[in-house]
XYZ file of C-alpha atoms in Angstrom:
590
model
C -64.692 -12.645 53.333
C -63.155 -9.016 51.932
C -61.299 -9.772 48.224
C -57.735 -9.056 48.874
C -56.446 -5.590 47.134
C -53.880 -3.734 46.808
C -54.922 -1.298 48.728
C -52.699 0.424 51.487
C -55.383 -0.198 54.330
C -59.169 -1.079 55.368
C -60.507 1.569 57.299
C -63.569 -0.399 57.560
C -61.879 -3.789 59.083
C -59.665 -1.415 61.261
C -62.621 0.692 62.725
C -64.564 -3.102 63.397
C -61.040 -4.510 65.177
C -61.128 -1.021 67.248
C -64.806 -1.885 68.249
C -62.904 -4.347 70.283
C -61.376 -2.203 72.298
C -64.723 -0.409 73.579
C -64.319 -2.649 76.927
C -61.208 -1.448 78.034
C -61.038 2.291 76.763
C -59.592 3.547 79.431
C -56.361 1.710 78.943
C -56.936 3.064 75.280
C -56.786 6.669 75.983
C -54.024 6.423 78.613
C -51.588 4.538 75.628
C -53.305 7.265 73.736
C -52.126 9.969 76.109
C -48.832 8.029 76.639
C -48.097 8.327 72.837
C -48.291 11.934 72.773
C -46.277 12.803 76.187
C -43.530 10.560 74.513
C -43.615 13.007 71.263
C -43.006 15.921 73.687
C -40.660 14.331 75.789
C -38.443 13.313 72.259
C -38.389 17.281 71.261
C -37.253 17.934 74.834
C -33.862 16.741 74.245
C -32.338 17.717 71.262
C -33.471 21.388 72.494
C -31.775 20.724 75.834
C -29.641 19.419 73.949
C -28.616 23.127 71.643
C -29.416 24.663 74.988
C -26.611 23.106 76.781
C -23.875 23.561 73.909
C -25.084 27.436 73.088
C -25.297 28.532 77.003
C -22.587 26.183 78.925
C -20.265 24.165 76.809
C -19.378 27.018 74.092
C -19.159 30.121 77.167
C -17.411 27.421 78.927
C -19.861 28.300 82.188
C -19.096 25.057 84.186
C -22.277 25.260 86.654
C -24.749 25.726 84.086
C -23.520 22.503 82.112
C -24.377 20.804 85.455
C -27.949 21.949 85.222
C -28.555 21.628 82.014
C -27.287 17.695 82.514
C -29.528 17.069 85.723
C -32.237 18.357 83.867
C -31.609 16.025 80.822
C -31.085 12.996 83.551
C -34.668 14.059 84.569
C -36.660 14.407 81.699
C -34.792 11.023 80.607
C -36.299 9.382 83.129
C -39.506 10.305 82.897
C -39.587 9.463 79.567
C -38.389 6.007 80.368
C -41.180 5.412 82.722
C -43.619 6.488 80.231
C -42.195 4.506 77.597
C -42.406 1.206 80.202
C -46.623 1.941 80.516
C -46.336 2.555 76.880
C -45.110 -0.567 75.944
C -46.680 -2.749 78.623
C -50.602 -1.421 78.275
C -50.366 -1.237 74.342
C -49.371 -5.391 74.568
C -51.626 -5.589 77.455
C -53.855 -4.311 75.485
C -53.327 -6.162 72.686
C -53.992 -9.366 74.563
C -57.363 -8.660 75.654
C -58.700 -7.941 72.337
C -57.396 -11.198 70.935
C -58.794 -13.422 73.619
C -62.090 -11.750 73.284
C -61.962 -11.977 69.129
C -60.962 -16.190 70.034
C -63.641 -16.888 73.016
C -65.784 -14.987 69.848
C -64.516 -17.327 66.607
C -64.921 -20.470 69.057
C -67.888 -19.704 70.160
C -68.932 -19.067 66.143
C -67.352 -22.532 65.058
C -69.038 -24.424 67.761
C -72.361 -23.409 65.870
C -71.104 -24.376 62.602
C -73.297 -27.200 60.888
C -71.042 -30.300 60.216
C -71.156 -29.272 56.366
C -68.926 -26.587 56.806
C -66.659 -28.586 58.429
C -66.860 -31.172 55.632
C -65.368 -28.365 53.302
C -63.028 -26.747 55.204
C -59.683 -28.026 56.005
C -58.792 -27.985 59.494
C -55.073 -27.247 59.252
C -56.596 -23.523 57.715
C -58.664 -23.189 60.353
C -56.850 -23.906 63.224
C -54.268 -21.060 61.191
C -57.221 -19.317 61.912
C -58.068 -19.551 65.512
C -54.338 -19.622 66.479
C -51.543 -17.925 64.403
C -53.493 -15.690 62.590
C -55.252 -14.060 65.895
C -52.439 -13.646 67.352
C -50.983 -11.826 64.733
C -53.511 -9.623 65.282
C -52.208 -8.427 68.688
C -49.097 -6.912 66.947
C -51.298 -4.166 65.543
C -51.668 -3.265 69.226
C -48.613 -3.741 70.586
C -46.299 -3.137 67.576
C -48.461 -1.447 65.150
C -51.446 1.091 66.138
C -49.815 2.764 69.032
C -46.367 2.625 67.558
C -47.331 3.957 64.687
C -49.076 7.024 66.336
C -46.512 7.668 68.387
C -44.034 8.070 65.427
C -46.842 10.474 63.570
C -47.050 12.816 66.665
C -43.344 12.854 67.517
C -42.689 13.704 63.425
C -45.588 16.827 63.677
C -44.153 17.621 67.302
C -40.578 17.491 65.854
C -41.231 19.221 62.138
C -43.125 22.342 64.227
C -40.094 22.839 66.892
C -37.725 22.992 63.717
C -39.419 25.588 61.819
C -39.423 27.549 65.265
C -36.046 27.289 65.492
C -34.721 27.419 61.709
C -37.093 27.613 58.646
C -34.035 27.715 55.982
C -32.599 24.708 57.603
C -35.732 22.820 57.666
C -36.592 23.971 54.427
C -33.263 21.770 53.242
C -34.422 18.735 55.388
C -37.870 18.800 53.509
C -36.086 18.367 50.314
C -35.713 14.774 50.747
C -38.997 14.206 52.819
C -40.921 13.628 50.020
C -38.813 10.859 47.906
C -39.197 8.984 51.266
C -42.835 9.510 51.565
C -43.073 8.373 48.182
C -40.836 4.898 48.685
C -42.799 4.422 51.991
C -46.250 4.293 50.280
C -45.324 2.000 47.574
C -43.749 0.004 49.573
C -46.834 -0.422 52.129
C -48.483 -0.978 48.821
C -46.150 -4.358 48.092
C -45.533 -5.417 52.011
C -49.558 -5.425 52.061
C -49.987 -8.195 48.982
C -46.514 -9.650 49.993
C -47.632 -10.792 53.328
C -51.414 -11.859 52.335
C -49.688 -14.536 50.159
C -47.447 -15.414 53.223
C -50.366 -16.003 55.118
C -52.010 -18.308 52.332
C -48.866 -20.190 52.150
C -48.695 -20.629 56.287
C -52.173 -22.128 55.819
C -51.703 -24.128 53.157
C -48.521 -25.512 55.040
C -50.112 -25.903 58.452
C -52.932 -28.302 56.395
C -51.023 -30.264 54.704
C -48.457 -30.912 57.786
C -51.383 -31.545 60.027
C -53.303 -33.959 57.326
C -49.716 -35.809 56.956
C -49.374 -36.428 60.799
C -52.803 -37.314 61.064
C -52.842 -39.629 58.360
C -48.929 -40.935 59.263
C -50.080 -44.708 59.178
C -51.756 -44.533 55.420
C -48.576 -42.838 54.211
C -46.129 -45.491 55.523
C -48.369 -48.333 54.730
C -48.656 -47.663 51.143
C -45.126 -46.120 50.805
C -45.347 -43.134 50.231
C -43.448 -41.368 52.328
C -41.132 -40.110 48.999
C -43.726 -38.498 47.133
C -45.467 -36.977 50.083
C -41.855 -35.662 50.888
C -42.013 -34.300 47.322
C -45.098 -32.585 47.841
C -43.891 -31.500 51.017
C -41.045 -29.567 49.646
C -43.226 -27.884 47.450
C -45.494 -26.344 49.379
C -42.800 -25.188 52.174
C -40.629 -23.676 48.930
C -44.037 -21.434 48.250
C -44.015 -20.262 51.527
C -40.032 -19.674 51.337
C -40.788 -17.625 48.169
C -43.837 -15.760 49.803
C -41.516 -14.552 52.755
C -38.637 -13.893 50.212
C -40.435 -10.900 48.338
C -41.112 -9.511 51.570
C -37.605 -9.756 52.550
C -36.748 -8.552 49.283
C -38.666 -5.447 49.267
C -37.637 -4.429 52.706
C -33.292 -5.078 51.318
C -35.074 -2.314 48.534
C -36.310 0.528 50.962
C -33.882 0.107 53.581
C -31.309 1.175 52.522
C -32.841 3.526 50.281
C -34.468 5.318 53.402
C -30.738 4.970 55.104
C -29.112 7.027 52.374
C -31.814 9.646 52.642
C -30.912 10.445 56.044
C -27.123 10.453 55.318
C -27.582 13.350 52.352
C -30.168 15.311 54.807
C -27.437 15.542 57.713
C -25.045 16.481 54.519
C -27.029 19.193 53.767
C -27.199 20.631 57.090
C -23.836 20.445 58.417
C -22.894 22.232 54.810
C -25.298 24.769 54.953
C -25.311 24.815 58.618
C -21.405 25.703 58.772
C -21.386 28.275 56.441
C -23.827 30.122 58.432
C -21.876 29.961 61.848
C -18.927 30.472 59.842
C -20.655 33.513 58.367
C -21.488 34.805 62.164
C -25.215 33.999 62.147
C -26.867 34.439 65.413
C -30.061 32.653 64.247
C -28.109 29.202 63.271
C -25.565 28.005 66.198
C -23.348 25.122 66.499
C -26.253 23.226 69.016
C -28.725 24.512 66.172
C -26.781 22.201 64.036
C -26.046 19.419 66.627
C -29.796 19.578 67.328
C -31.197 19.523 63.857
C -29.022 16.783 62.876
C -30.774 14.970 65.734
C -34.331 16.332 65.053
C -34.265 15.317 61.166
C -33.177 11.721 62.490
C -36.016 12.059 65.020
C -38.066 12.877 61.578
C -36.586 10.265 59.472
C -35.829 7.531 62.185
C -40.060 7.144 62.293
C -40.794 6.938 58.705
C -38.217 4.332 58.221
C -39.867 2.314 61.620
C -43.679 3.580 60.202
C -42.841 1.664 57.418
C -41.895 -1.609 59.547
C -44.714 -0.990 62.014
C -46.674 -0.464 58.748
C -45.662 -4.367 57.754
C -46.593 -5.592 61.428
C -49.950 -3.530 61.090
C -50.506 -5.309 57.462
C -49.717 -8.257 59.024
C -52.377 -7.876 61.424
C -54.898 -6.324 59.327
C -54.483 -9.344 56.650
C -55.038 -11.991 59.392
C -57.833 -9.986 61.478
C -59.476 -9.932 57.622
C -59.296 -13.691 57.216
C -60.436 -13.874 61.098
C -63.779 -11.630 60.580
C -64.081 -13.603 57.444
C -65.089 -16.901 59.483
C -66.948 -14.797 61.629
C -69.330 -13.491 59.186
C -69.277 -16.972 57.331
C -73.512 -17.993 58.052
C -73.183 -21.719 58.959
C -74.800 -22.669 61.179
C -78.297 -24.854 61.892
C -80.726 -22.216 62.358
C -81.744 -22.340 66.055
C -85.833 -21.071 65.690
C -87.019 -23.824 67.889
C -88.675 -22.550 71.074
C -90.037 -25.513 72.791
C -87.346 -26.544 75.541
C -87.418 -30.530 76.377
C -85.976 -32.003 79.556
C -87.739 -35.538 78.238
C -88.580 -37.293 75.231
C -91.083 -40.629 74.819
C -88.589 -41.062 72.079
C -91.420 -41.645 69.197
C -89.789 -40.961 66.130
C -91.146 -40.072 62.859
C -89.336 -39.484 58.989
C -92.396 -38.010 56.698
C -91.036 -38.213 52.899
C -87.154 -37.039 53.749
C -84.770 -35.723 51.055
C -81.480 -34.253 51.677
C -77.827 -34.469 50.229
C -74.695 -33.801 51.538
C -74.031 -31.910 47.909
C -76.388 -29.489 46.547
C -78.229 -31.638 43.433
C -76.725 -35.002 44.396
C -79.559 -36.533 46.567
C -78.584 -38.837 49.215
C -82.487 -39.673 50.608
C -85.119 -40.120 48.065
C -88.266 -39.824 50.383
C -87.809 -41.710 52.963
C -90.550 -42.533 55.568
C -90.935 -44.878 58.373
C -91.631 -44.356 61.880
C -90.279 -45.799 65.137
C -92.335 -46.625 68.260
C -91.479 -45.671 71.934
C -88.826 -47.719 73.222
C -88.780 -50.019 69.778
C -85.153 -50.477 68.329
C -85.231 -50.294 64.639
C -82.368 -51.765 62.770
C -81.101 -50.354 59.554
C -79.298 -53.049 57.091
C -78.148 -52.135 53.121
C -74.938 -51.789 51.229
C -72.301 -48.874 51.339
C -73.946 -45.775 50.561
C -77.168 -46.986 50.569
C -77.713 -43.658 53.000
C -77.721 -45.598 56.823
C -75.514 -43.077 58.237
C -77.466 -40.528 56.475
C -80.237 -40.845 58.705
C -78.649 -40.650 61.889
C -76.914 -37.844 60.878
C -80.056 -35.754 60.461
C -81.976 -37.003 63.550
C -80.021 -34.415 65.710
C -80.149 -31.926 63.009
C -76.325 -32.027 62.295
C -77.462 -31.032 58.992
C -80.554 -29.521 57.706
C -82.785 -31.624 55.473
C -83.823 -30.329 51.818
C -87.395 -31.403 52.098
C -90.051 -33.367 54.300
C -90.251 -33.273 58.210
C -88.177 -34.990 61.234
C -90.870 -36.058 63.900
C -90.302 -36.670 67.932
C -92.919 -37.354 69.991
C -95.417 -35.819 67.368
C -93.237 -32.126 66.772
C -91.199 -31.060 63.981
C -87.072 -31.267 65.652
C -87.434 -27.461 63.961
C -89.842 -26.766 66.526
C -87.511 -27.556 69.390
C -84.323 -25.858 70.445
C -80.839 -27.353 69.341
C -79.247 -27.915 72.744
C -82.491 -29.422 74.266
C -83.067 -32.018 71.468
C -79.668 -32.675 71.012
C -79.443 -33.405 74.696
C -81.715 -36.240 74.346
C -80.248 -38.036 71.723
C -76.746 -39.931 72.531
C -74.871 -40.481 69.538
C -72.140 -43.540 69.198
C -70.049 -43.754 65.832
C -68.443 -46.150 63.916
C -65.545 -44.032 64.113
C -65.408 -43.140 67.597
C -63.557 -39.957 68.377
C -61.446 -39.485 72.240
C -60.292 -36.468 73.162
C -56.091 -36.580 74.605
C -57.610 -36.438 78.151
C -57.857 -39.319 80.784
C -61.187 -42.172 80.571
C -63.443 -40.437 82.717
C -63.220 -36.640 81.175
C -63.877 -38.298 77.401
C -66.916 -39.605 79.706
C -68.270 -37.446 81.184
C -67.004 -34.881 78.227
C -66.470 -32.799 81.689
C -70.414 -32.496 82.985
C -70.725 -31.082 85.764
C -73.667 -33.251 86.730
C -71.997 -36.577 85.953
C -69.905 -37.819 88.775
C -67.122 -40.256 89.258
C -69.506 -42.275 91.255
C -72.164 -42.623 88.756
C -69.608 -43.469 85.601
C -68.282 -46.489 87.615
C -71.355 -47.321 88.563
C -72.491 -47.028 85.052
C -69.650 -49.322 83.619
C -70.175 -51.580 86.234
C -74.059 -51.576 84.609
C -72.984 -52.400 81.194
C -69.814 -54.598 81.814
C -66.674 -52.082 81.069
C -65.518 -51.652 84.420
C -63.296 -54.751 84.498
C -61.671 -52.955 81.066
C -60.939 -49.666 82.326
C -59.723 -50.626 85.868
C -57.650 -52.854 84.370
C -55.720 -50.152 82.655
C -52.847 -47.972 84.606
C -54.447 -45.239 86.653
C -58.212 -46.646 85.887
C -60.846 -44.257 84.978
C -57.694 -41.872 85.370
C -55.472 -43.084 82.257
C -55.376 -40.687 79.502
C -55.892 -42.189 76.110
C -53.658 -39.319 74.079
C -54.434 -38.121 70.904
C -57.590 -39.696 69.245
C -57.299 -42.517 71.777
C -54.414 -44.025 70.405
C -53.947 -45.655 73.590
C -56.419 -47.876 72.902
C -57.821 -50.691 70.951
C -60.680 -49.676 68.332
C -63.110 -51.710 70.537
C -61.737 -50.234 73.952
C -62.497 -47.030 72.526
C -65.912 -47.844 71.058
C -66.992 -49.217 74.619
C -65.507 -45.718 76.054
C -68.137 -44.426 73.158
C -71.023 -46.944 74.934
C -70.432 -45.558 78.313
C -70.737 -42.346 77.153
C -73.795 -42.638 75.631
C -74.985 -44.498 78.442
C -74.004 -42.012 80.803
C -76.002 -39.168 79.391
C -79.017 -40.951 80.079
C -81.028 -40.040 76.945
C -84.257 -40.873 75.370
C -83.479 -41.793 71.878
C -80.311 -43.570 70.784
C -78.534 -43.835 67.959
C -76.161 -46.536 67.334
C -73.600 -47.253 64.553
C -72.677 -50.529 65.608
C -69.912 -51.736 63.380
C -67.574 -54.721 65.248
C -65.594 -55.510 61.642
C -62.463 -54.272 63.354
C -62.726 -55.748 66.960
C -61.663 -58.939 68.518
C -64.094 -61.684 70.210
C -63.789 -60.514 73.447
C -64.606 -56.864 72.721
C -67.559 -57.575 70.388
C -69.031 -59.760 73.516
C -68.544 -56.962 75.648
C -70.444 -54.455 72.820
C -72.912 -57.169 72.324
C -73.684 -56.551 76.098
C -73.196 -52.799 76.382
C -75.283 -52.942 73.565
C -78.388 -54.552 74.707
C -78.172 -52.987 78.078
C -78.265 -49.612 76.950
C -81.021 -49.994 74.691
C -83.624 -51.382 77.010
C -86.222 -48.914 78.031
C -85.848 -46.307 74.950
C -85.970 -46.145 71.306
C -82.875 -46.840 69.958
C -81.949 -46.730 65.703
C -79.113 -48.929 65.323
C -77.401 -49.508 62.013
C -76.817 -53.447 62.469
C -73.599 -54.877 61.535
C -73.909 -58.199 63.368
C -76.961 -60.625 62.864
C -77.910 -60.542 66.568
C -79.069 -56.939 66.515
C -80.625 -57.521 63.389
C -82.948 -60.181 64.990
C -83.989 -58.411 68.098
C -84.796 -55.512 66.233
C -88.577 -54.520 66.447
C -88.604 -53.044 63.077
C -85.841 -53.468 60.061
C -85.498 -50.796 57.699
C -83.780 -52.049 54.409
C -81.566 -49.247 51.893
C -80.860 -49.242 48.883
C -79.678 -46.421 46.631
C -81.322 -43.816 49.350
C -84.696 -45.558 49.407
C -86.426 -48.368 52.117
C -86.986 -50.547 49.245
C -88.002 -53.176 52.654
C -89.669 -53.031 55.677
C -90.612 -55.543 58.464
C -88.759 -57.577 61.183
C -86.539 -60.027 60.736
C -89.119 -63.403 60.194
C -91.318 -61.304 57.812
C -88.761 -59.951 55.689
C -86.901 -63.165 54.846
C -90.309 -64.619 53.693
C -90.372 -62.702 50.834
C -89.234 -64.441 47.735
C -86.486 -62.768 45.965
C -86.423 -60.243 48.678
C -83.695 -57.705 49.186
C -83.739 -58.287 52.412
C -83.455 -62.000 51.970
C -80.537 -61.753 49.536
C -78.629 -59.736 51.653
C -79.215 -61.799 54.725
C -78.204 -64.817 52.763
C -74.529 -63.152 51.955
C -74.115 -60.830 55.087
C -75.611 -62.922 57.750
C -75.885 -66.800 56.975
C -72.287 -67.505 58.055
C -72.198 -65.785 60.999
C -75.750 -67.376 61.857
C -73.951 -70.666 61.081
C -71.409 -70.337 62.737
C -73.395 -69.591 66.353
């Protein structure tokens, strides 16, 4: 991501937003051609304007005011029309280009390994994909156009006033360059001012989306005053970040106000002496029009400078936008062998890898599964269980060694078909605020109502979900809140089973669950394993004896190896100890 500066503007992030527009340039070049009709039309009447004073109202010729007032009722009209397709194609316009830069930074994310995600909060980055891109449309429909509109209508408008009088816009320019000067210094602050808004709006939407999140931990352990405390904090930042901005715009303001008041000074003084003097070059609609052309010439550097803070605005979040779209995160997708079936043999040749560069998670490990065998995996916390089935589906790339299926490296095969093979259930099972059947099907097109039912009637869920309101159609809210944590891990089961894949992968933890529930996962369980490999990390003694293989952890390493009758004849075994502290009561009490 581009270091923040002080610098006014990034002509290089502006001309790659603009690269956004390629797709709709004719709706470009028509604002384009908009903006510059309007600058015409603006000169139009404060000349008609002069006209009408000098020719009808001072000779007092009745039927030539008339004209000159149609003619103003005309051109006013037109330049309302143009101003309506002005306005409406620039936000139009605007629109498009932020949808397209969203599809593009959700479509970028989607790719992202799940390290990234580890390290990024996702109160910033939903900032990202929300606020902050649609801040961007405001260069387009409040900034770009705007701002070139004002540009052309001051050249348009500083040309017709030399025509007319070069002494009196001579006096005008006097005080054109003090505001030129306050303008850029002020873009200058506005620019750093509102990059440290937009920190502070992240920071903010984190922590207030971490807090909600994590509601029950902070009333559970009290401490709901100190989190209001840090609370208060935070949002006092991001009332002082918005402050200096409002501060610097109560600076130039009024400063840019008082300008124009002195420049109209000057030209009704110097103006009126002339007339008074019998001039024929400066008239009283001379006057009446210059004191409306300088505000045409002063009335756009004043709203240049606001555009100016919309178009900083925009530029500041489109930076922090590209800067997620050039972040390189993603599993690198070189695989070219596409699978539509796997025999599910699995293979780990001497695996390291570590979820933190030099902390090593897997020391070597090595072991290799069978078609259709289910191999348990038993150890303490952080003995690296989960570790494994996190890198089967290459949710993270391994530091050293090979990943095996069927005899090929998972490098060798493409993401989506070996990931589509391998059905995934959690200890921490995740629902989506959507009804049953969509956090099912996860909205397949190929999986039908008909086959889900049929499918929970297989593994013995469908008594559960019909017996909630609305069935398969009850919506489970927010991380499933609706339900129990073993409703939502059989919701998990179905899933899996659904997807009908080769290899599964099974966190089975039941700590949390009552009787009735673990029977049903005990079931679900054994159904859906039958017929493929499956790598279960056993929390209940059950799976641990029908396992065809155990793999015991410790510290990152398969210190143990065997089933369950061979492992608990070794003396002093790991295996054996842990069985005897883990397992022997629940065996006892079967």
């Amino acid at each position: 991501m581009a270091a923040s500066t002080g610098n006014a503007f990034d002509f290089k992030l502006f001309k790659r937003l603009l690269e956004y527009t390629n797709a709709y340039k004719w709706t470009f070049y028509f604002v384009g051609v908009a903006a510059v009709l309007l600058s015409f039309f603006a000169v139009l009447r404060p000349y008609l304007l002069q006209v009408t004073i000098d020719n009808s109202i001072v000779p007092q010729d009745n039927d030539q005011l008339i004209f000159y007032i149609s003619l103003m009722g005309g051109i006013l009209m037109l330049e309302v029309i143009f101003q309506f397709l002005f306005i409406y194609f620039a936000n139009w316009l605007g629109q498009e280009v932020i949808r397209d830069i969203r599809v593009n930074l959700f479509e970028h994310m989607l790719e992202f390994k799940m390290k990234y995600f580890d390290n990024s909060a996702v109160g910033r980055l939903v900032t990202r994909a929300v606020s902050d891109i649609e801040t961007i449309a405001s260069i387009f429909s409040q900034g770009l156009f705007m701002i070139i509109s004002d540009l052309l209508k001051m050249i348009v408008v500083l040309g017709f006033m030399f025509y007319q009088s070069w002494k009196l816009t001579l006096l005008v320019l006097l005080i054109l360059p003090f505001i030129l000067y306050a303008t850029r210094v002020f873009q200058k602050k506005m620019k750093l001012a509102f990059e440290e808004v937009r920190t502070q709006v992240a920071n903010l939407n984190t922590f207030v989306q971490e807090r909600i999140t994590g509601m029950k931990i902070v009333q559970l352990f009290t401490r709901e005053e100190r989190e209001y405390e840090k609370f208060k904090e935070i949002n006092d930042k991001h009332r002082k970040g918005w402050i200096k901005t409002v501060w610097y715009n109560s600076i130039f303001f009024p400063i840019a106000e008082m300008s124009t008041s002195i420049t109209i000074g000057l030209i009704v003084w110097y103006g009126g002496l002339r007339v008074m003097a019998g001039s024929e070059a400066i008239t009283l609609g001379v006057i009446v029009a210059f004191i409306e052309l300088s505000q045409m010439l002063f009335r756009p550097l004043r709203q240049i400078a606001d555009k100016f803070n919309t178009l900083q605005m925009g530029m500041v979040a489109a930076n922090r936008v590209f800067g997620i779209l050039d972040t390189k995160a993603s599993i690198a997708d070189n695989g070219t062998l596409e699978i539509d079936h796997l025999k599910g043999e699995i293979e780990f040749e001497n695996v390291h890898f570590g979820y933190i560069e030099k902390e090593e998670v897997l020391k070597g490990i090595s072991f290799k599964a069978q078609e259709g065998e289910t191999v348990a995996i038993v150890g303490a916390t952080g003995a690296g269980k989960s570790t494994i089935i996190n890198l089967l589906n290459r949710s993270y790339e391994i530091w050293d060694g090979r990943i095996l299926i069927d005899g090929v490296d998972t490098k060798d095969i493409t993401l989506r078909s070996l990931r589509s093979q391998i059905a995934i259930v959690l200890q921490d099972v995740f629902l989506f605020a959507d009804t049953i059947l969509n956090n099912i099907t996860l909205n397949h097109p190929e999986i039908t109502k008909e086959t889900v039912v049929q499918a929970a009637k297989d593994i013995g869920v469908h008594e559960f979900i019909s017996s909630l309101p609305g069935g398969y159609d009850y919506n489970v809210k927010e991380r499933g809140v609706m339900l129990s944590s073993g409703q939502r891990q059989l919701i998990a089961f179905l899933r899996a089973y659904v997807s009908n894949p080769s290899i599964l992968v099974l966190d089975e933890a039941t700590s949390s669950v009552d009787s009735y529930s673990e029977q049903l996962i005990q079931d679900a369980t054994d159904k859906i394993t039958q017929g493929r490999t499956s790598i279960v990390i056993a929390h209940r003694l059950a799976t641990v004896k029908k396992a065809d293989k155990i793999l015991v952890m410790d510290a990152g390493k398969i210190v143990e190896m065997g089933t369950h009758h061979e492992l608990l004849q070794k003396t002093d075994g790991y295996y054996k100890k842990l069985y005897e502290v883990q397992f022997m009561q629940e065996e006892e009490t079967l």
